CSV table of C-alpha atoms and ligand atoms in Angstrom, one decimal:
chain,number,residue,atom,x,y,z
A,1,UNK,CA,113.9,-62.8,-71.6
A,2,UNK,CA,114.1,-59.2,-70.4
A,3,UNK,CA,111.2,-56.8,-70.1
A,4,UNK,CA,111.9,-53.1,-69.8
A,5,UNK,CA,112.3,-51.4,-66.4
A,6,UNK,CA,109.7,-48.8,-67.5
A,7,UNK,CA,107.0,-51.4,-67.1
A,8,UNK,CA,108.0,-52.4,-63.5
A,9,UNK,CA,106.5,-49.3,-61.9
A,10,UNK,CA,103.1,-49.8,-63.6
A,11,UNK,CA,100.6,-51.8,-61.7
A,12,UNK,CA,98.5,-54.2,-63.6
A,13,UNK,CA,95.7,-52.2,-65.4
A,14,UNK,CA,92.8,-52.1,-62.9
A,15,UNK,CA,90.3,-53.6,-65.1
A,16,UNK,CA,92.5,-56.5,-66.3
A,17,UNK,CA,92.6,-57.7,-62.7
A,18,UNK,CA,88.9,-57.0,-62.2
A,19,UNK,CA,88.0,-58.9,-65.3
A,20,UNK,CA,90.0,-62.0,-64.1
A,21,UNK,CA,88.2,-61.9,-60.7
A,22,UNK,CA,84.8,-61.7,-62.5
A,23,UNK,CA,85.6,-64.5,-64.9
A,24,UNK,CA,86.6,-66.7,-62.1
A,25,UNK,CA,83.5,-66.2,-60.1
A,26,UNK,CA,81.4,-66.7,-63.3
A,27,UNK,CA,83.3,-69.9,-64.1
A,28,UNK,CA,82.0,-71.0,-60.6
A,29,UNK,CA,78.5,-70.4,-61.6
A,30,UNK,CA,78.0,-67.1,-59.8
A,31,UNK,CA,75.9,-64.5,-61.4
A,32,UNK,CA,78.1,-61.4,-61.0
A,33,UNK,CA,77.0,-57.9,-62.0
A,34,UNK,CA,79.8,-55.5,-62.8
A,35,UNK,CA,79.2,-51.9,-62.2
A,36,UNK,CA,82.9,-51.3,-62.3
A,37,UNK,CA,83.7,-50.5,-66.0
A,38,UNK,CA,82.7,-47.5,-67.9
A,39,UNK,CA,81.8,-48.8,-71.4
A,40,UNK,CA,78.4,-48.1,-72.9
A,41,UNK,CA,76.3,-51.3,-73.5
A,42,UNK,CA,73.9,-49.8,-76.0
A,43,UNK,CA,75.0,-50.2,-79.6
A,44,UNK,CA,76.6,-47.6,-81.9
A,45,UNK,CA,73.9,-45.6,-83.7
A,46,UNK,CA,72.8,-47.3,-87.0
A,47,UNK,CA,73.9,-44.5,-89.4
A,48,UNK,CA,77.4,-44.8,-88.2
A,49,UNK,CA,77.4,-48.5,-88.7
A,50,UNK,CA,75.9,-48.1,-92.2
A,51,UNK,CA,78.6,-45.6,-93.3
A,52,UNK,CA,81.3,-47.9,-92.1
A,53,UNK,CA,79.8,-50.9,-94.0
A,54,UNK,CA,79.6,-48.7,-97.2
A,55,UNK,CA,83.0,-47.2,-96.9
A,56,UNK,CA,84.7,-50.6,-96.1
A,57,UNK,CA,83.9,-51.7,-99.7
A,58,UNK,CA,85.9,-48.9,-101.3
A,59,UNK,CA,89.4,-50.1,-102.1
A,60,UNK,CA,90.8,-46.6,-101.7
A,61,UNK,CA,90.0,-47.0,-98.0
A,62,UNK,CA,92.0,-50.2,-97.7
A,63,UNK,CA,95.2,-48.3,-98.0
A,64,UNK,CA,97.2,-46.6,-95.4
A,65,UNK,CA,95.3,-43.6,-94.2
A,66,UNK,CA,98.4,-41.4,-94.3
A,67,UNK,CA,97.9,-39.3,-97.4
A,68,UNK,CA,97.3,-36.4,-95.1
A,69,UNK,CA,99.4,-36.6,-92.0
A,70,UNK,CA,97.0,-35.3,-89.3
A,71,UNK,CA,94.2,-37.6,-90.3
A,72,UNK,CA,91.6,-37.2,-93.1
A,73,UNK,CA,91.0,-33.4,-93.7
A,74,UNK,CA,87.2,-34.2,-94.0
A,75,UNK,CA,87.1,-35.8,-90.5
A,76,UNK,CA,89.2,-32.9,-89.1
A,77,UNK,CA,86.7,-30.4,-90.7
A,78,UNK,CA,83.8,-32.2,-89.1
A,79,UNK,CA,85.6,-32.0,-85.7
A,80,UNK,CA,86.1,-28.3,-86.1
A,81,UNK,CA,82.5,-27.8,-87.1
A,82,UNK,CA,81.3,-29.9,-84.1
A,83,UNK,CA,83.5,-27.7,-81.8
A,84,UNK,CA,82.3,-24.5,-83.3
A,85,UNK,CA,78.5,-25.5,-83.0
A,86,UNK,CA,78.8,-27.3,-79.6
A,87,UNK,CA,81.3,-25.2,-77.7
A,88,UNK,CA,81.8,-21.9,-79.7
A,89,UNK,CA,85.5,-22.8,-80.3
A,90,UNK,CA,87.0,-22.0,-83.7
A,91,UNK,CA,89.7,-24.2,-84.9
A,92,UNK,CA,91.7,-24.4,-88.0
A,93,UNK,CA,91.3,-28.1,-89.1
A,94,UNK,CA,94.6,-27.9,-91.1
A,95,UNK,CA,96.8,-27.1,-88.2
A,96,UNK,CA,94.8,-27.2,-84.9
A,97,UNK,CA,93.1,-30.6,-85.3
A,98,UNK,CA,94.6,-34.1,-85.2
A,99,UNK,CA,92.7,-37.5,-85.6
A,100,UNK,CA,93.4,-39.9,-82.8
A,101,UNK,CA,92.9,-43.7,-82.2
A,102,UNK,CA,91.0,-42.6,-79.0
A,103,UNK,CA,91.8,-40.1,-76.4
A,104,UNK,CA,93.8,-42.7,-74.4
A,105,UNK,CA,96.2,-43.0,-77.3
A,106,UNK,CA,96.3,-39.2,-77.4
A,107,UNK,CA,97.3,-38.9,-73.7
A,108,UNK,CA,100.2,-41.3,-74.3
A,109,UNK,CA,101.4,-39.6,-77.3
A,110,UNK,CA,101.0,-36.2,-75.8
A,111,UNK,CA,103.5,-37.2,-73.0
A,112,UNK,CA,105.9,-38.5,-75.6
A,113,UNK,CA,105.8,-35.4,-77.5
A,114,UNK,CA,106.2,-33.0,-74.6
A,115,UNK,CA,108.0,-34.7,-71.6
A,116,UNK,CA,111.7,-35.2,-71.2
A,117,UNK,CA,113.0,-38.0,-68.9
A,118,UNK,CA,113.0,-36.7,-65.3
A,119,UNK,CA,110.4,-33.9,-65.9
A,120,UNK,CA,107.6,-33.5,-63.5
A,121,UNK,CA,104.0,-33.9,-64.8
A,122,UNK,CA,101.0,-32.9,-62.8
A,123,UNK,CA,97.8,-35.0,-62.5
A,124,UNK,CA,95.1,-35.2,-59.9
A,125,UNK,CA,94.6,-37.7,-57.1
A,126,UNK,CA,92.2,-39.5,-57.5
A,127,UNK,CA,92.8,-39.5,-61.4
A,128,UNK,CA,92.6,-41.7,-64.5
A,129,UNK,CA,95.4,-44.4,-64.0
A,130,UNK,CA,96.4,-44.3,-67.7
A,131,UNK,CA,98.0,-40.9,-67.3
A,132,UNK,CA,100.2,-42.1,-64.7
A,133,UNK,CA,101.3,-45.1,-66.7
A,134,UNK,CA,102.0,-42.8,-69.7
A,135,UNK,CA,104.1,-40.4,-67.6
A,136,UNK,CA,106.2,-43.3,-66.3
A,137,UNK,CA,106.6,-44.9,-69.7
A,138,UNK,CA,108.0,-41.5,-71.0
A,139,UNK,CA,110.4,-41.4,-68.0
A,140,UNK,CA,108.5,-38.5,-66.4
A,141,UNK,CA,107.6,-38.1,-62.7
A,142,UNK,CA,104.1,-37.8,-61.8
A,143,UNK,CA,103.2,-35.3,-59.1
A,144,UNK,CA,99.7,-35.9,-57.8
A,145,UNK,CA,97.6,-33.0,-56.7
A,146,UNK,CA,94.9,-33.9,-54.3
A,147,UNK,CA,91.3,-33.2,-55.4
A,148,UNK,CA,88.7,-33.0,-52.5
A,149,UNK,CA,85.0,-32.9,-52.2
A,150,UNK,CA,85.1,-29.5,-50.4
A,151,UNK,CA,86.6,-27.9,-53.5
A,152,UNK,CA,84.2,-29.7,-55.9
A,153,UNK,CA,87.0,-32.1,-56.8
A,154,UNK,CA,88.9,-29.3,-58.6
A,155,UNK,CA,92.6,-28.9,-57.9
A,156,UNK,CA,93.7,-25.9,-55.9
A,157,UNK,CA,96.7,-24.5,-57.9
A,158,UNK,CA,97.8,-22.5,-55.1
A,159,UNK,CA,98.5,-25.6,-53.0
A,160,UNK,CA,101.0,-26.9,-55.6
A,161,UNK,CA,104.4,-26.2,-54.1
A,162,UNK,CA,106.1,-23.6,-56.4
A,163,UNK,CA,109.3,-25.6,-56.7
A,164,UNK,CA,107.2,-28.4,-58.1
A,165,UNK,CA,105.2,-26.1,-60.4
A,166,UNK,CA,108.4,-24.7,-61.8
A,167,UNK,CA,109.8,-28.2,-62.5
A,168,UNK,CA,106.6,-29.3,-64.1
A,169,UNK,CA,106.4,-29.4,-68.0
A,170,UNK,CA,102.8,-30.7,-68.4
A,171,UNK,CA,99.5,-31.2,-66.6
A,172,UNK,CA,96.6,-33.6,-67.2
A,173,UNK,CA,93.2,-32.6,-66.4
A,174,UNK,CA,89.8,-34.2,-67.0
A,175,UNK,CA,86.5,-32.6,-66.2
A,176,UNK,CA,83.7,-33.9,-66.3
A,177,UNK,CA,85.9,-36.0,-64.2
A,178,UNK,CA,86.5,-39.7,-64.2
A,179,UNK,CA,86.3,-41.0,-61.5
A,180,UNK,CA,84.6,-38.4,-59.3
A,181,UNK,CA,81.9,-37.0,-61.9
A,182,UNK,CA,82.9,-33.4,-61.0
A,183,UNK,CA,82.5,-30.7,-63.6
A,184,UNK,CA,84.6,-27.7,-64.2
A,185,UNK,CA,83.5,-24.1,-65.0
A,186,UNK,CA,84.8,-21.0,-67.0
A,187,UNK,CA,86.4,-19.5,-63.8
A,188,UNK,CA,88.4,-22.6,-63.2
A,189,UNK,CA,89.5,-22.5,-66.9
A,190,UNK,CA,90.7,-19.0,-66.6
A,191,UNK,CA,92.7,-19.9,-63.5
A,192,UNK,CA,94.2,-23.0,-65.3
A,193,UNK,CA,95.4,-20.8,-68.2
A,194,UNK,CA,97.0,-18.5,-65.8
A,195,UNK,CA,98.8,-21.2,-63.8
A,196,UNK,CA,100.0,-22.9,-67.0
A,197,UNK,CA,101.2,-19.6,-68.5
A,198,UNK,CA,103.0,-18.5,-65.3
A,199,UNK,CA,105.0,-21.8,-65.1
A,200,UNK,CA,105.2,-22.6,-68.7
A,201,UNK,CA,103.2,-25.9,-68.3
A,202,UNK,CA,101.6,-27.6,-71.3
A,203,UNK,CA,98.0,-28.5,-70.6
A,204,UNK,CA,96.5,-31.7,-71.8
A,205,UNK,CA,92.8,-31.3,-71.2
A,206,UNK,CA,91.2,-34.8,-71.6
A,207,UNK,CA,87.6,-34.2,-72.3
A,208,UNK,CA,85.8,-37.4,-73.4
A,209,UNK,CA,82.9,-36.7,-71.2
A,210,UNK,CA,82.2,-33.2,-72.4
A,211,UNK,CA,78.7,-34.2,-73.4
A,212,UNK,CA,77.8,-36.4,-70.4
A,213,UNK,CA,76.3,-33.7,-68.1
A,214,UNK,CA,73.2,-33.6,-66.1
A,215,UNK,CA,70.8,-31.2,-64.2
A,216,UNK,CA,71.2,-28.3,-66.5
A,217,UNK,CA,75.0,-28.3,-66.8
A,218,UNK,CA,76.3,-27.0,-70.1
A,219,UNK,CA,78.8,-29.0,-72.1
A,220,UNK,CA,82.1,-27.1,-71.8
A,221,UNK,CA,85.4,-27.1,-73.7
A,222,UNK,CA,88.6,-25.9,-72.1
A,223,UNK,CA,89.5,-24.3,-75.5
A,224,UNK,CA,86.8,-21.8,-75.1
A,225,UNK,CA,88.8,-20.1,-72.4
A,226,UNK,CA,90.7,-17.1,-73.4
A,227,UNK,CA,94.3,-18.0,-74.0
A,228,UNK,CA,93.7,-21.8,-73.9
A,229,UNK,CA,95.2,-22.4,-77.3
A,230,UNK,CA,98.4,-20.7,-76.1
A,231,UNK,CA,99.0,-23.2,-73.3
A,232,UNK,CA,97.6,-26.6,-74.4
A,233,UNK,CA,95.5,-29.0,-76.2
A,234,UNK,CA,92.1,-30.6,-75.6
A,235,UNK,CA,91.6,-34.3,-76.3
A,236,UNK,CA,88.1,-35.6,-77.1
A,237,UNK,CA,86.7,-38.9,-78.4
A,238,UNK,CA,83.7,-40.4,-80.0
A,239,UNK,CA,83.9,-43.3,-77.6
A,240,UNK,CA,81.5,-42.1,-74.9
A,241,UNK,CA,79.0,-39.8,-76.6
A,242,UNK,CA,78.3,-42.1,-79.6
A,243,UNK,CA,78.8,-45.5,-77.9
A,244,UNK,CA,82.0,-46.2,-80.0
A,245,UNK,CA,84.5,-47.4,-77.4
A,246,UNK,CA,85.5,-50.3,-79.7
A,247,UNK,CA,86.0,-48.2,-82.8
A,248,UNK,CA,89.0,-46.3,-81.5
A,249,UNK,CA,88.6,-42.8,-82.9
A,250,UNK,CA,89.1,-39.4,-81.1
A,251,UNK,CA,90.8,-36.0,-81.7
A,252,UNK,CA,93.4,-33.7,-80.3
A,253,UNK,CA,92.8,-29.9,-80.8
A,254,UNK,CA,94.3,-26.6,-79.9
A,255,UNK,CA,97.9,-25.4,-79.8
A,256,UNK,CA,99.3,-25.8,-83.4
A,257,UNK,CA,102.9,-26.5,-82.1
A,258,UNK,CA,101.7,-29.2,-79.7
A,259,UNK,CA,99.4,-30.7,-82.4
A,260,UNK,CA,102.3,-30.8,-84.7
A,261,UNK,CA,104.6,-32.4,-82.0
A,262,UNK,CA,102.0,-35.1,-81.3
A,263,UNK,CA,101.6,-35.7,-85.0
A,264,UNK,CA,105.3,-36.3,-85.4
A,265,UNK,CA,105.1,-39.1,-82.6
A,266,UNK,CA,102.1,-40.6,-84.3
A,267,UNK,CA,103.7,-40.6,-87.8
A,268,UNK,CA,106.5,-42.7,-86.3
A,269,UNK,CA,104.1,-45.0,-84.4
A,270,UNK,CA,100.8,-45.7,-86.0
A,271,UNK,CA,99.7,-44.8,-89.5
A,272,UNK,CA,96.4,-43.2,-88.5
A,273,UNK,CA,92.7,-44.2,-88.2
A,274,UNK,CA,91.2,-46.6,-90.8
A,275,UNK,CA,89.6,-44.3,-93.4
A,276,UNK,CA,86.2,-46.1,-93.2
A,277,UNK,CA,86.2,-45.3,-89.6
A,278,UNK,CA,87.0,-41.7,-90.1
A,279,UNK,CA,84.0,-41.5,-92.5
A,280,UNK,CA,81.8,-43.2,-90.0
A,281,UNK,CA,83.1,-40.6,-87.4
A,282,UNK,CA,82.0,-37.8,-89.7
A,283,UNK,CA,78.4,-39.2,-89.7
A,284,UNK,CA,78.6,-39.5,-85.9
A,285,UNK,CA,79.6,-35.8,-85.5
A,286,UNK,CA,77.3,-34.4,-88.1
A,287,UNK,CA,74.2,-36.6,-87.9
A,288,UNK,CA,73.9,-38.4,-84.4
A,289,UNK,CA,73.5,-35.6,-81.9
A,290,UNK,CA,70.2,-37.3,-81.0
A,291,UNK,CA,72.1,-40.3,-79.7
A,292,UNK,CA,73.6,-38.0,-77.0
A,293,UNK,CA,70.2,-36.8,-75.7
A,294,UNK,CA,69.0,-40.5,-75.8
A,295,UNK,CA,71.9,-41.6,-73.8
A,296,UNK,CA,71.6,-38.7,-71.3
A,297,UNK,CA,68.0,-39.6,-70.6
A,298,UNK,CA,69.1,-43.4,-70.1
A,299,UNK,CA,72.0,-42.4,-67.8
A,300,UNK,CA,69.9,-39.8,-66.0
A,301,UNK,CA,67.3,-42.5,-65.1
A,302,UNK,CA,69.9,-44.9,-63.9
A,303,UNK,CA,71.6,-42.1,-61.9
A,304,UNK,CA,68.5,-41.4,-60.2
A,305,UNK,CA,67.7,-45.0,-59.3
A,306,UNK,CA,71.2,-45.4,-57.7
A,307,UNK,CA,71.0,-42.2,-55.9
A,308,UNK,CA,67.6,-43.0,-54.5
A,309,UNK,CA,68.6,-46.3,-53.3
A,310,UNK,CA,71.6,-45.1,-51.4
A,311,UNK,CA,69.6,-42.4,-49.9
A,312,UNK,CA,66.9,-44.7,-48.8
A,313,UNK,CA,69.8,-46.7,-47.1
A,314,UNK,CA,70.6,-43.6,-45.1
A,315,UNK,CA,73.2,-41.8,-47.2
A,316,UNK,CA,72.9,-38.1,-47.8
A,317,UNK,CA,74.2,-38.3,-51.4
A,318,UNK,CA,74.1,-35.5,-53.9
A,319,UNK,CA,76.4,-36.5,-56.7
A,320,UNK,CA,78.4,-34.1,-58.9
A,321,UNK,CA,76.8,-33.4,-62.3
A,322,UNK,CA,79.0,-35.1,-64.9
A,323,UNK,CA,80.1,-38.4,-66.5
A,324,UNK,CA,78.2,-41.8,-66.3
A,325,UNK,CA,79.9,-42.6,-63.0
A,326,UNK,CA,78.8,-42.1,-59.4
A,327,UNK,CA,81.6,-41.5,-56.9
A,328,UNK,CA,80.0,-42.7,-53.8
A,329,UNK,CA,81.3,-42.1,-50.2
A,330,UNK,CA,81.7,-45.3,-48.2
A,331,UNK,CA,79.9,-45.5,-44.8
A,332,UNK,CA,81.8,-44.0,-41.8
A,333,UNK,CA,84.6,-46.2,-40.6
A,334,UNK,CA,84.5,-48.4,-43.8
A,335,UNK,CA,87.4,-48.3,-46.3
A,336,UNK,CA,87.0,-48.3,-50.0
A,337,UNK,CA,88.3,-51.9,-50.4
A,338,UNK,CA,86.2,-53.1,-47.4
A,339,UNK,CA,83.0,-52.0,-49.1
A,340,UNK,CA,84.1,-53.3,-52.4
A,341,UNK,CA,84.9,-56.7,-51.1
A,342,UNK,CA,81.6,-56.8,-49.0
A,343,UNK,CA,79.6,-56.0,-52.2
A,344,UNK,CA,81.4,-58.6,-54.2
A,345,UNK,CA,81.2,-61.3,-51.6
A,346,UNK,CA,77.7,-60.8,-50.3
A,347,UNK,CA,75.9,-59.2,-53.3
A,348,UNK,CA,78.1,-60.4,-56.2
A,349,UNK,CA,78.2,-56.8,-57.4
A,350,UNK,CA,81.5,-55.4,-58.6
A,351,UNK,CA,82.2,-51.7,-58.0
A,352,UNK,CA,85.7,-50.1,-58.4
A,353,UNK,CA,87.5,-49.1,-55.1
A,354,UNK,CA,88.3,-45.5,-55.0
A,355,UNK,CA,91.9,-46.3,-54.1
A,356,UNK,CA,92.5,-47.6,-57.6
A,357,UNK,CA,92.5,-44.0,-58.7
A,358,UNK,CA,95.0,-42.8,-56.1
A,359,UNK,CA,95.3,-42.5,-52.3
A,360,UNK,CA,92.8,-39.7,-52.1
A,361,UNK,CA,90.3,-42.1,-53.5
A,362,UNK,CA,90.1,-43.7,-50.0
A,363,UNK,CA,86.6,-43.4,-48.7
A,364,UNK,CA,84.9,-43.8,-52.1
A,365,UNK,CA,83.8,-46.4,-54.5
A,366,UNK,CA,83.0,-45.7,-58.2
A,367,UNK,CA,79.8,-47.0,-59.7
A,368,UNK,CA,79.3,-47.0,-63.5
A,369,UNK,CA,75.9,-46.5,-65.1
A,370,UNK,CA,76.8,-48.4,-68.2
A,371,UNK,CA,74.8,-51.5,-67.5
A,372,UNK,CA,71.5,-52.5,-68.8
A,373,UNK,CA,68.5,-51.3,-66.8
A,374,UNK,CA,67.4,-54.7,-65.6
A,375,UNK,CA,70.8,-55.6,-64.4
A,376,UNK,CA,71.2,-52.3,-62.6
A,377,UNK,CA,67.9,-52.9,-60.8
A,378,UNK,CA,68.9,-56.4,-59.9
A,379,UNK,CA,72.3,-55.0,-58.6
A,380,UNK,CA,70.5,-52.4,-56.5
A,381,UNK,CA,68.2,-54.9,-55.1
A,382,UNK,CA,71.1,-57.1,-54.0
A,383,UNK,CA,73.0,-53.9,-52.6
A,384,UNK,CA,69.8,-53.0,-50.5
A,385,UNK,CA,69.6,-56.5,-49.1
A,386,UNK,CA,73.4,-56.4,-48.2
A,387,UNK,CA,73.5,-52.9,-46.7
A,388,UNK,CA,70.1,-52.5,-44.9
B,401,LIG,C1,87.3,-43.4,-71.3
B,401,LIG,C2,88.4,-42.5,-71.1
B,401,LIG,C3,89.4,-42.3,-72.0
B,401,LIG,C4,89.5,-43.2,-73.2
B,401,LIG,O1,88.8,-42.8,-74.3
B,401,LIG,P1,89.2,-43.5,-75.7
B,401,LIG,O2,88.8,-42.4,-76.6
B,401,LIG,O3,88.2,-44.6,-75.8
B,401,LIG,O4,90.5,-43.9,-75.7
B,401,LIG,C5,90.3,-41.3,-71.8
B,401,LIG,N1,90.3,-40.5,-70.6
B,401,LIG,C6,89.3,-40.8,-69.7
B,401,LIG,C7,89.4,-39.9,-68.5
B,401,LIG,C8,88.4,-41.8,-69.8
B,401,LIG,O5,87.5,-42.0,-68.9
């Protein structure tokens, strides 16, 4: 049987391969600790679960959620209210907000809504692998803009060749950044708006870690920048701030024409988010802010333990201030894959090789803080024994 050519360019999803490797070692009786995957282990807050349980009993919620095409208006209103209070961004919930089955889905549907076959789409290197896969699936050509430590892992727009910028129709950006942990700032947003405007490039600002920032960093939205709504959309998600990765609920906000184009793709693809989950999402946004502070404290403690461990081993490591990942430089002369393999074989600890995020990820590994405290401590103990 034939499978489509569009799938041939896409390497196996990084974490599928890792899962197989881990499963194999575990089947051999090895106690593997994975620090590779970013997926909170603490449960979803109780009020959200209670709301889902309650709403699941209402037959009205068992039907297609399509009565209002952009998702339930009540959910979109809660999103607009959250953006107003958290980021001082005003949104019209009727035309500038769209419910999503997660931000990953939104990225894919954004490309289908914006990109013609052959179009160039900009993204960073290193960058989130799903952007590249979506660009390829839509027939677009990814152009990877390097991001480097010396520029705070932010792209330098002046380094994008102007013939590439002219051909580009869209750009993906994501700060607080997976995988580097870097954060953006208002000056960068202003420059991004200017760049997007001068080359007529649609911005997809993927912001699922907006709330996961440390050491006095403020949560930021790209949409707070002047002119942002004129050039793009921001995606966000309840997955990371409310420990809801399995629930599949997120949102797109911003430019009304883009929102309506993405909505058109969605109407012909999925039929929206289960109503009971949208009600649960409203409870998350309105009543569960305390979960965010609780998780920031947990991640902050784990972050400190990892940083201290590596600094005791002789690293001089001062990580950027966002996300629940640490983007750790490998020792001099050691490649990303080499360190990953060493830690897997000697310590039975899995970290993600930086090269899985692009060629400029060489020289780094990514460590995720979404593991229980005792497992993290055990992993750090083994890492210390392996590397000292
Ligand atoms: C986790 C993650 C997502 C996926 O979020 P969902 O809302 O669960 O689909 C999207 N983008 C980036 C950069 C992520 O790290």
